[in-house]
């Protein structure tokens, strides 16, 4: 999954650099963000027992 | 004798000069943002390669957030260099950076709290100037949110304008390419680290691809 995310990020940066359409860049960026948040949810499995 | 029209014209020229100066400052501020995160990512990769400290999944997630926050900044620089940057696109890109930096701040806060929760935990990896890398990451995310917030506040009157042909323009282009190279190095490192697995192990100690291919090196 990490490899997929990095490839999406690389593609997003490349499209932004090449000046591709705003829709393409935004779609790839949102895809990367959602994938990152999904992976974060996957890794965060337990609540932390902290009292403030 | 100076007429009212002359004074108005002088004020207009001075105002225009001031506006161009601020537009240039805004442009180099965004370039500095890209350079700053390239430096942070290179430092993290330096610790990984030369310090032999493999990043944990949460560390990698923070790198993704940094890249996600920097892509819109690079987009602004690229559009400004093409003279295609509009106010709407500038504001939209800054918003994207704020969203990514906020997500990154959540990730680094989770990691900080994870190590605070266990009283015997000394933290993941070694400290740099007294703070662990994930704490530094949180600081950078907060700085980015503040920077983009201020840039958004000023975006009503100031949008970045790239310099004309010359060394400065070449430098800005080099920063763009440098950022792409930093991402490419990260792609190679994550392929080596994750190997043929779907996700990273909680506490990686070796480059898994080398093991997966049967070379058995660490």
Tab-separated table of C-alpha atoms in Angstrom, chain A residues 29, chain B residues 26 29-30 33 69 72-73 75-76 85 87-101 144-145 147-156 158-160:
chain	number	residue	atom	x	y	z
A	29	UNK	CA	-4.062	14.444	-4.873
B	26	UNK	CA	5.045	35.594	-1.977
B	29	UNK	CA	8.022	32.296	0.202
B	30	UNK	CA	6.329	29.414	-1.627
B	33	UNK	CA	8.258	26.172	1.521
B	69	UNK	CA	1.389	19.424	1.541
B	72	UNK	CA	0.259	22.178	-4.085
B	73	UNK	CA	3.153	24.552	-3.259
B	75	UNK	CA	2.012	23.518	-8.323
B	76	UNK	CA	1.852	27.229	-7.403
B	85	UNK	CA	-1.450	31.288	-11.757
B	87	UNK	CA	-6.017	33.922	-7.507
B	88	UNK	CA	-8.560	31.091	-7.291
B	89	UNK	CA	-5.962	28.420	-8.070
B	90	UNK	CA	-3.503	29.971	-5.586
B	91	UNK	CA	-6.101	29.954	-2.796
B	92	UNK	CA	-7.181	26.417	-3.687
B	93	UNK	CA	-3.578	25.131	-3.565
B	94	UNK	CA	-2.968	26.797	-0.188
B	95	UNK	CA	-6.146	25.136	1.099
B	96	UNK	CA	-4.871	21.764	-0.114
B	97	UNK	CA	-1.597	22.311	1.765
B	98	UNK	CA	-3.492	23.178	4.958
B	99	UNK	CA	-5.617	20.013	4.676
B	100	UNK	CA	-2.541	17.797	4.138
B	101	UNK	CA	-0.584	19.491	6.942
B	144	UNK	CA	2.944	25.119	7.265
B	145	UNK	CA	-0.621	25.654	8.521
B	147	UNK	CA	2.244	30.040	6.707
B	148	UNK	CA	-0.591	28.992	4.393
B	149	UNK	CA	-3.123	30.745	6.634
B	150	UNK	CA	-1.209	34.025	6.392
B	151	UNK	CA	-0.727	33.566	2.622
B	152	UNK	CA	-4.494	32.982	2.257
B	153	UNK	CA	-5.216	36.109	4.302
B	154	UNK	CA	-3.013	38.130	1.947
B	155	UNK	CA	-4.212	36.397	-1.232
B	156	UNK	CA	-6.906	39.027	-1.768
B	158	UNK	CA	-1.064	39.449	-3.334
B	159	UNK	CA	-0.508	36.433	-5.565
B	160	UNK	CA	2.967	35.072	-6.413
